Short mmCIF file of C-alpha atoms in Angstrom, two decimals:
data_model
loop_
_atom_site.label_atom_id
_atom_site.label_comp_id
_atom_site.label_asym_id
_atom_site.label_seq_id
_atom_site.Cartn_x
_atom_site.Cartn_y
_atom_site.Cartn_z
CA UNK K 287 11.42 -29.91 1.64
CA UNK K 288 7.94 -28.64 2.45
CA UNK K 289 6.83 -29.45 5.94
CA UNK K 290 3.67 -31.29 6.96
CA UNK K 291 2.22 -28.26 8.91
CA UNK K 292 0.75 -25.32 7.17
CA UNK K 293 2.35 -23.35 9.91
CA UNK K 294 5.81 -22.22 9.00
CA UNK K 295 8.39 -23.96 11.10
CA UNK K 296 10.48 -20.86 11.60
CA UNK K 297 10.72 -17.18 10.44
CA UNK K 298 11.04 -17.15 6.68
CA UNK K 299 11.87 -14.54 4.11
CA UNK K 300 9.48 -13.69 1.43
CA UNK K 301 9.09 -16.33 -1.36
CA UNK K 302 8.61 -16.49 -5.03
CA UNK K 303 4.90 -17.38 -4.66
CA UNK K 304 4.34 -14.24 -2.61
CA UNK K 305 6.14 -12.15 -5.23
CA UNK K 306 3.98 -13.51 -7.94
CA UNK K 307 0.94 -12.68 -5.70
CA UNK K 308 2.02 -9.01 -5.30
CA UNK K 309 2.61 -8.53 -8.92
CA UNK K 310 -0.87 -8.92 -9.81
CA UNK K 311 -2.02 -6.63 -7.19
CA UNK K 312 0.58 -3.98 -8.53
CA UNK K 313 -1.35 -4.64 -11.78
CA UNK K 314 -4.54 -3.51 -9.85
CA UNK K 315 -2.57 -0.47 -8.77
CA UNK K 316 -1.79 0.32 -12.30
CA UNK K 317 -5.43 -0.04 -13.10
CA UNK K 318 -6.34 2.42 -10.20
CA UNK K 319 -3.66 5.01 -11.67
CA UNK K 320 -5.35 4.77 -15.21
CA UNK K 321 -8.88 5.19 -13.78
CA UNK K 322 -7.70 8.21 -11.57
CA UNK K 323 -5.98 9.80 -14.64
CA UNK K 324 -9.06 9.37 -16.58
CA UNK K 325 -11.31 11.15 -14.06
CA UNK K 326 -9.05 13.54 -12.11
CA UNK K 327 -11.87 15.16 -10.43
CA UNK K 328 -12.84 15.27 -6.64
CA UNK K 329 -15.62 12.61 -7.42
CA UNK K 330 -13.26 10.44 -9.42
CA UNK K 331 -10.45 10.61 -6.83
CA UNK K 332 -13.08 9.87 -4.01
CA UNK K 333 -13.90 6.69 -6.09
CA UNK K 334 -10.32 5.78 -6.56
CA UNK K 335 -9.68 6.03 -2.82
CA UNK K 336 -12.72 3.83 -2.06
CA UNK K 337 -11.77 1.21 -4.58
CA UNK K 338 -8.07 1.23 -3.62
CA UNK K 339 -9.15 0.38 -0.08
CA UNK K 340 -10.82 -2.81 -1.21
CA UNK K 341 -7.88 -3.71 -3.23
CA UNK K 342 -5.36 -2.89 -0.47
CA UNK K 343 -7.38 -4.65 2.22
CA UNK K 344 -7.63 -7.90 -0.01
CA UNK K 345 -3.89 -7.73 -0.39
CA UNK K 346 -3.12 -6.81 3.27
CA UNK K 347 -5.49 -9.76 4.71
CA UNK K 348 -3.35 -12.14 2.64
CA UNK K 349 -0.19 -10.58 3.77
CA UNK K 350 -1.32 -11.43 7.25
CA UNK K 351 -2.45 -14.81 6.26
CA UNK K 352 1.04 -15.79 4.64
CA UNK K 353 3.09 -14.27 7.44
CA UNK K 354 2.97 -17.30 9.60
CA UNK K 355 2.20 -19.77 6.73
CA UNK K 356 4.70 -22.21 5.35
CA UNK K 357 4.77 -20.90 2.00
CA UNK K 358 6.72 -23.85 0.84
CA UNK K 359 3.87 -26.15 1.49
CA UNK K 360 2.05 -26.99 -1.60
CA UNK K 361 -1.41 -26.61 -0.13
CA UNK K 362 -0.42 -22.84 0.74
CA UNK K 363 1.01 -22.39 -2.74
CA UNK K 364 -2.02 -23.74 -4.46
CA UNK K 365 -4.47 -21.57 -2.46
CA UNK K 366 -2.16 -18.39 -2.90
CA UNK K 367 -2.03 -19.14 -6.65
CA UNK K 368 -5.74 -19.66 -6.72
CA UNK K 369 -6.04 -16.14 -5.10
CA UNK K 370 -3.43 -14.72 -7.56
CA UNK K 371 -5.85 -15.83 -10.48
CA UNK K 372 -8.89 -14.35 -8.94
CA UNK K 373 -7.00 -11.20 -8.19
CA UNK K 374 -5.94 -10.93 -11.88
CA UNK K 375 -9.65 -10.96 -12.88
CA UNK K 376 -10.31 -8.39 -10.25
CA UNK K 377 -7.62 -6.06 -11.22
CA UNK K 378 -8.42 -6.40 -14.78
CA UNK K 379 -12.04 -5.40 -13.93
CA UNK K 380 -11.49 -2.18 -11.98
CA UNK K 381 -12.99 -0.07 -14.82
CA UNK K 382 -16.13 -2.00 -14.33
CA UNK K 383 -16.41 -1.54 -10.71
CA UNK K 384 -18.39 1.66 -10.87
CA UNK K 385 -19.63 0.77 -14.28
CA UNK K 386 -22.46 -1.56 -15.55
CA UNK K 387 -20.96 -4.77 -14.81
CA UNK K 388 -19.44 -4.47 -11.28
CA UNK K 389 -19.59 -8.33 -10.45
CA UNK K 390 -16.78 -8.94 -12.66
CA UNK K 391 -14.69 -6.92 -9.76
CA UNK K 392 -16.82 -8.03 -6.81
CA UNK K 393 -16.93 -11.69 -7.09
CA UNK K 394 -13.20 -12.21 -7.74
CA UNK K 395 -12.50 -9.67 -4.92
CA UNK K 396 -14.78 -11.88 -2.39
CA UNK K 397 -13.03 -15.08 -3.57
CA UNK K 398 -9.39 -13.70 -2.85
CA UNK K 399 -10.73 -12.61 0.64
CA UNK K 400 -12.56 -16.01 1.18
CA UNK K 401 -9.46 -18.09 0.23
CA UNK K 402 -7.29 -16.00 2.44
CA UNK K 403 -9.54 -16.06 5.41
CA UNK K 404 -9.96 -19.78 4.99
CA UNK K 405 -6.05 -20.49 4.80
CA UNK K 406 -5.75 -18.05 7.83
CA UNK K 407 -7.95 -20.24 9.86
CA UNK K 408 -6.43 -23.65 8.82
CA UNK K 409 -2.93 -22.01 9.69
CA UNK K 410 -4.04 -20.90 12.96
CA UNK K 411 -5.52 -24.19 13.84
CA UNK K 412 -2.33 -26.07 13.30
CA UNK K 413 -0.51 -23.41 15.24
CA UNK K 414 -1.95 -25.36 18.36
CA UNK K 415 -2.61 -22.31 20.57
CA UNK K 416 -5.83 -21.60 22.29
CA UNK K 417 -6.40 -18.08 21.30
CA UNK K 418 -10.02 -17.90 22.24
CA UNK K 419 -11.12 -18.17 18.53
CA UNK K 420 -9.31 -14.71 17.51
CA UNK K 421 -8.94 -15.79 13.91
CA UNK K 422 -12.63 -17.11 13.76
CA UNK K 423 -13.87 -13.85 15.01
CA UNK K 424 -11.80 -12.12 12.53
CA UNK K 425 -13.16 -14.34 9.62
CA UNK K 426 -16.66 -14.06 10.89
CA UNK K 427 -16.54 -10.21 11.19
CA UNK K 428 -14.87 -9.99 7.76
CA UNK K 429 -17.73 -11.73 6.25
CA UNK K 430 -19.93 -8.74 6.80
CA UNK K 431 -17.75 -6.69 4.61
CA UNK K 432 -17.87 -9.28 1.79
CA UNK K 433 -21.47 -9.33 1.82
CA UNK K 434 -21.81 -5.63 1.60
CA UNK K 435 -19.46 -5.73 -1.40
CA UNK K 436 -21.87 -8.09 -3.03
CA UNK K 437 -24.80 -6.12 -2.13
CA UNK K 438 -23.19 -2.92 -3.53
CA UNK K 439 -22.46 -4.63 -6.73
CA UNK K 440 -26.19 -5.34 -6.90
CA UNK K 441 -26.95 -1.64 -6.69
CA UNK K 442 -26.40 1.39 -8.85
CA UNK K 443 -24.07 4.46 -8.01
CA UNK K 444 -24.31 6.62 -5.85
CA UNK K 445 -25.92 3.91 -3.70
CA UNK K 446 -22.86 1.53 -4.46
CA UNK K 447 -20.60 3.86 -3.38
CA UNK K 448 -22.17 4.51 0.12
CA UNK K 449 -22.55 0.49 0.48
CA UNK K 450 -18.88 0.10 -0.23
CA UNK K 451 -17.88 3.00 2.15
CA UNK K 452 -19.66 0.78 4.85
CA UNK K 453 -17.34 -2.07 3.88
CA UNK K 454 -14.40 0.00 5.10
CA UNK K 455 -16.29 0.57 8.36
CA UNK K 456 -17.02 -3.25 8.62
CA UNK K 457 -13.34 -4.19 7.97
CA UNK K 458 -11.93 -1.72 10.51
CA UNK K 459 -14.46 -3.11 13.01
CA UNK K 460 -13.47 -6.59 12.42
CA UNK K 461 -9.77 -6.27 12.74
CA UNK K 462 -10.15 -4.05 16.04
CA UNK K 463 -12.54 -6.60 17.56
CA UNK K 464 -10.38 -9.67 16.60
CA UNK K 465 -7.24 -8.20 18.05
CA UNK K 466 -8.42 -7.05 21.32
CA UNK K 467 -6.47 -8.61 24.04
CA UNK K 468 -4.94 -11.26 21.88
CA UNK K 469 -1.27 -11.99 20.46
CA UNK K 470 -1.28 -12.29 16.84
CA UNK K 471 1.27 -14.86 15.25
CA UNK K 472 3.50 -12.33 13.25
CA UNK K 473 6.96 -11.96 12.10
CA UNK K 474 7.95 -8.45 11.91
CA UNK K 475 10.83 -8.80 9.56
CA UNK K 476 8.63 -10.63 7.06
CA UNK K 477 5.97 -8.12 7.48
CA UNK K 478 8.43 -5.18 6.69
CA UNK K 479 9.83 -7.03 3.88
CA UNK K 480 6.41 -7.63 2.02
CA UNK K 481 5.52 -3.96 2.53
CA UNK K 482 8.72 -2.75 1.27
CA UNK K 483 8.39 -4.91 -1.71
CA UNK K 484 4.95 -3.32 -2.56
CA UNK K 485 6.11 -0.05 -2.17
CA UNK K 486 9.40 -0.40 -4.36
CA UNK K 487 7.10 -2.17 -7.19
CA UNK K 488 4.71 0.63 -6.97
CA UNK K 489 7.40 3.13 -7.49
CA UNK K 490 8.72 1.10 -10.34
CA UNK K 491 5.22 1.11 -11.79
CA UNK K 492 5.37 4.95 -11.66
CA UNK K 493 8.67 4.69 -13.82
CA UNK K 494 6.94 2.49 -16.24
CA UNK K 495 4.16 5.03 -16.67
CA UNK K 496 6.68 7.76 -17.28
CA UNK K 497 8.67 5.74 -19.69
CA UNK K 498 5.60 4.60 -21.53
CA UNK K 499 4.29 8.09 -21.97
CA UNK K 500 7.50 9.21 -23.75
CA UNK K 501 8.66 5.89 -25.37
CA UNK K 502 7.35 7.05 -28.72
CA UNK K 503 7.87 10.70 -28.53
CA UNK K 504 10.71 12.71 -30.29
CA UNK K 505 13.48 13.37 -27.97
CA UNK K 506 13.09 17.13 -27.48
CA UNK K 507 14.85 19.25 -24.85
CA UNK K 508 11.45 19.65 -23.02
CA UNK K 509 10.96 15.74 -23.14
CA UNK K 510 14.40 15.10 -21.81
CA UNK K 511 14.35 17.50 -19.08
CA UNK K 512 10.77 16.40 -17.80
CA UNK K 513 11.88 13.00 -17.90
CA UNK K 514 14.97 13.37 -15.92
CA UNK K 515 13.15 15.65 -13.50
CA UNK K 516 10.55 12.66 -13.10
CA UNK K 517 13.27 10.14 -12.97
CA UNK K 518 15.05 12.13 -10.10
CA UNK K 519 11.80 12.54 -8.22
CA UNK K 520 11.26 8.76 -8.03
CA UNK K 521 14.75 7.89 -7.08
CA UNK K 522 14.67 10.44 -4.14
CA UNK K 523 11.19 9.02 -2.94
CA UNK K 524 12.81 5.62 -3.08
CA UNK K 525 15.70 6.87 -0.78
CA UNK K 526 13.22 8.30 1.78
CA UNK K 527 11.69 4.99 2.39
CA UNK K 528 14.69 2.55 1.96
CA UNK K 529 17.70 4.51 3.10
CA UNK K 530 17.09 4.27 6.90
CA UNK K 531 13.23 4.35 7.40
CA UNK K 532 12.25 0.81 6.46
CA UNK K 533 15.04 -0.62 8.72
CA UNK K 534 14.06 1.62 11.69
CA UNK K 535 10.27 0.70 11.17
CA UNK K 536 11.25 -2.99 11.47
CA UNK K 537 13.52 -2.32 14.46
CA UNK K 538 10.53 -0.51 16.02
CA UNK K 539 8.38 -3.46 15.56
CA UNK K 540 10.97 -6.06 16.73
CA UNK K 541 11.39 -4.03 19.98
CA UNK K 542 7.91 -3.78 20.77
CA UNK K 543 6.14 -6.15 23.30
CA UNK K 544 4.62 -9.41 21.66
CA UNK K 545 1.30 -8.30 23.03
CA UNK K 546 1.35 -4.97 21.20
CA UNK K 547 2.81 -6.41 17.92
CA UNK K 548 -0.55 -7.07 16.25
CA UNK K 549 -1.81 -3.34 16.80
CA UNK K 550 1.46 -1.89 15.91
CA UNK K 551 1.55 -3.95 12.75
CA UNK K 552 -1.99 -3.08 12.01
CA UNK K 553 -1.35 0.56 12.39
CA UNK K 554 1.98 1.14 10.95
CA UNK K 555 1.69 -1.27 7.88
CA UNK K 556 -1.96 -2.22 7.20
CA UNK K 557 -3.48 1.33 7.73
CA UNK K 558 -0.35 3.73 7.22
CA UNK K 559 0.61 2.10 3.92
CA UNK K 560 -2.48 2.57 2.35
CA UNK K 561 -2.18 6.20 2.08
CA UNK K 562 1.38 5.85 1.23
CA UNK K 563 0.82 3.44 -1.78
CA UNK K 564 -2.30 5.93 -2.85
CA UNK K 565 0.24 8.76 -2.64
CA UNK K 566 2.30 6.93 -5.13
CA UNK K 567 -0.68 6.59 -7.31
CA UNK K 568 -1.29 10.23 -7.35
CA UNK K 569 2.37 11.06 -8.17
CA UNK K 570 2.30 8.43 -11.03
CA UNK K 571 -0.92 10.20 -12.39
CA UNK K 572 0.66 13.60 -12.29
CA UNK K 573 3.85 12.18 -13.87
CA UNK K 574 1.91 10.74 -16.62
CA UNK K 575 -0.01 13.63 -17.44
CA UNK K 576 2.86 15.80 -17.52
CA UNK K 577 5.04 13.58 -19.62
CA UNK K 578 2.21 13.23 -22.18
CA UNK K 579 2.14 17.19 -22.50
CA UNK K 580 5.65 18.25 -21.99
CA UNK K 581 5.31 21.49 -23.70
CA UNK K 582 2.11 22.71 -22.04
CA UNK K 583 1.70 24.59 -18.73
CA UNK K 584 0.70 22.00 -15.89
CA UNK K 585 -3.12 22.16 -15.19
CA UNK K 586 -3.88 22.85 -11.49
CA UNK K 587 -5.67 19.51 -10.85
CA UNK K 588 -2.07 17.93 -11.91
CA UNK K 589 -0.34 20.03 -9.46
CA UNK K 590 -2.82 18.99 -6.83
CA UNK K 591 -2.30 15.49 -7.75
CA UNK K 592 1.62 15.90 -7.42
CA UNK K 593 1.64 17.71 -4.33
CA UNK K 594 -1.08 15.77 -2.60
CA UNK K 595 0.62 12.49 -3.55
CA UNK K 596 3.93 13.71 -2.06
CA UNK K 597 2.09 14.78 1.21
CA UNK K 598 0.35 11.48 1.59
CA UNK K 599 3.48 9.50 0.83
CA UNK K 600 5.71 11.40 3.31
CA UNK K 601 3.14 11.92 5.99
CA UNK K 602 2.28 8.36 6.23
CA UNK K 603 5.77 7.46 6.74
CA UNK K 604 5.66 10.00 9.73
CA UNK K 605 2.72 8.26 11.00
CA UNK K 606 4.11 4.87 10.81
CA UNK K 607 7.11 5.86 12.38
CA UNK K 608 5.43 7.50 15.19
CA UNK K 609 3.30 4.41 15.80
CA UNK K 610 6.36 2.05 16.10
CA UNK K 611 8.94 4.35 17.70
CA UNK K 612 6.84 7.01 19.43
CA UNK K 613 9.12 9.84 17.92
CA UNK K 614 7.66 12.36 15.56
CA UNK K 615 9.78 13.11 12.52
CA UNK K 616 9.12 16.97 12.62
CA UNK K 617 11.61 17.70 10.03
CA UNK K 618 10.39 15.25 7.54
CA UNK K 619 6.76 16.41 8.29
CA UNK K 620 7.53 20.12 7.86
CA UNK K 621 9.45 19.60 4.64
CA UNK K 622 6.65 17.44 3.32
CA UNK K 623 4.03 20.05 3.94
CA UNK K 624 5.93 23.02 2.67
CA UNK K 625 7.07 21.01 -0.32
CA UNK K 626 3.45 20.12 -1.18
CA UNK K 627 2.02 23.51 -0.84
CA UNK K 628 4.64 25.14 -3.01
CA UNK K 629 3.92 22.60 -5.66
CA UNK K 630 0.07 22.92 -5.65
CA UNK K 631 0.15 26.78 -5.63
CA UNK K 632 2.79 27.10 -8.43
CA UNK K 633 1.50 29.49 -11.22
CA UNK K 634 1.27 28.38 -14.71
CA UNK K 635 4.64 26.79 -15.17
CA UNK K 636 6.68 24.43 -17.42
CA UNK K 637 6.21 20.60 -16.56
CA UNK K 638 10.06 20.20 -16.03
CA UNK K 639 9.87 23.09 -13.61
CA UNK K 640 6.99 21.43 -11.57
CA UNK K 641 8.70 18.06 -11.14
CA UNK K 642 12.18 20.13 -10.24
CA UNK K 643 10.39 21.80 -7.54
CA UNK K 644 8.86 18.52 -6.05
CA UNK K 645 12.28 16.87 -6.50
CA UNK K 646 14.19 19.73 -4.82
CA UNK K 647 11.89 19.53 -1.83
CA UNK K 648 12.49 15.67 -1.33
CA UNK K 649 16.28 16.26 -2.08
CA UNK K 650 16.28 18.86 0.88
CA UNK K 651 14.66 16.22 3.08
CA UNK K 652 17.17 13.58 1.96
CA UNK K 653 20.03 15.92 2.64
CA UNK K 654 18.60 16.95 6.13
CA UNK K 655 17.98 13.37 7.19
CA UNK K 656 21.15 12.26 5.73
CA UNK K 657 23.42 14.13 7.86
CA UNK K 658 24.85 11.76 10.59
CA UNK K 659 24.72 14.64 13.18
CA UNK K 660 21.18 15.48 12.66
CA UNK K 661 18.37 14.72 15.04
CA UNK K 662 16.37 13.21 12.22
CA UNK K 663 18.88 10.81 11.18
CA UNK K 664 19.57 9.72 14.71
CA UNK K 665 16.05 9.34 15.59
CA UNK K 666 15.69 5.91 13.71
CA UNK K 667 18.04 4.54 16.54
CA UNK K 668 15.70 5.47 19.37
CA UNK K 669 14.01 2.40 21.18
CA UNK K 670 10.43 1.63 20.38
CA UNK K 671 8.14 2.42 23.09
CA UNK K 672 5.23 0.31 22.00
CA UNK K 673 1.91 1.50 23.27
CA UNK K 674 -1.70 0.65 22.44
#
């Protein structure tokens, strides 16, 4: 039965209303993938990075809001579903964000953020702990970024681009100021589970993109080989996150001092997982382009997207692990850099070969970390050291 309090009575697992909310944001990720594929230039990539930050920060803010909230409480569910509806409009309007009608993106974005901030303040009040107004400072600081989003939507590019870049600065300043010297009300297991789900759904979205690209194609040898290479790559990327890494990240958070939990969660999840998921987007863009043209040499920009995506994804896991465990995964970082560079400098090559090279590099990583006697495999059992 739902409790009277908006605050969860005890640690809780992810609930269906949270999953429903996440699915809408994965739709937004899909839209970012589409817009990036349509404009795979340096300018287009920069706009995708900027737009995805806004989407990601809306999701991550609501993730922090629902972490201590009782998601069985009907008020929490209603607010979350209202935010889900607004997020759907926002996601469907990604293409308009830098176009002539950006308010269709900006207004629902602000609605999602405001609903999350309001609920966060209410949950914190019912917590009954004197925190010196930490959540109120966070909400007040965040309002600066929301105003800038609306102001940016009222201007034309490139001015809009720069104003929205200022939103990133405002968001980071707000989260830094709010958490200074205070203990956030967080459950590390729930936070790890939410981010693990968004990663696995994003990887699944990449498979859908690949499958959709070949669903109506004739089953030629090149199509089959390319599809198998893409599928193998996605399976191996899943392994790099879910074999031992996710559990190790969660253990690192659980072992950290309570006073450090907020900052560690911010750095390892809210910040480090932004480039991680963006890396999946770039990989999905490359896979889609390759699958659409299975008989043509892979363009250089597609190889850059594939290699850059691999590097972003794997380097982000290294950064997150370092932040929670104070151990540098040297082998993972080295293999990621070498694989990315090899992929990006490949000469004109067949699509299946490009994907096979990427998959082989990730396979080497999986084998190296999968050896029980290897340092990389044993590192995840090292105690977390915390640190600010």
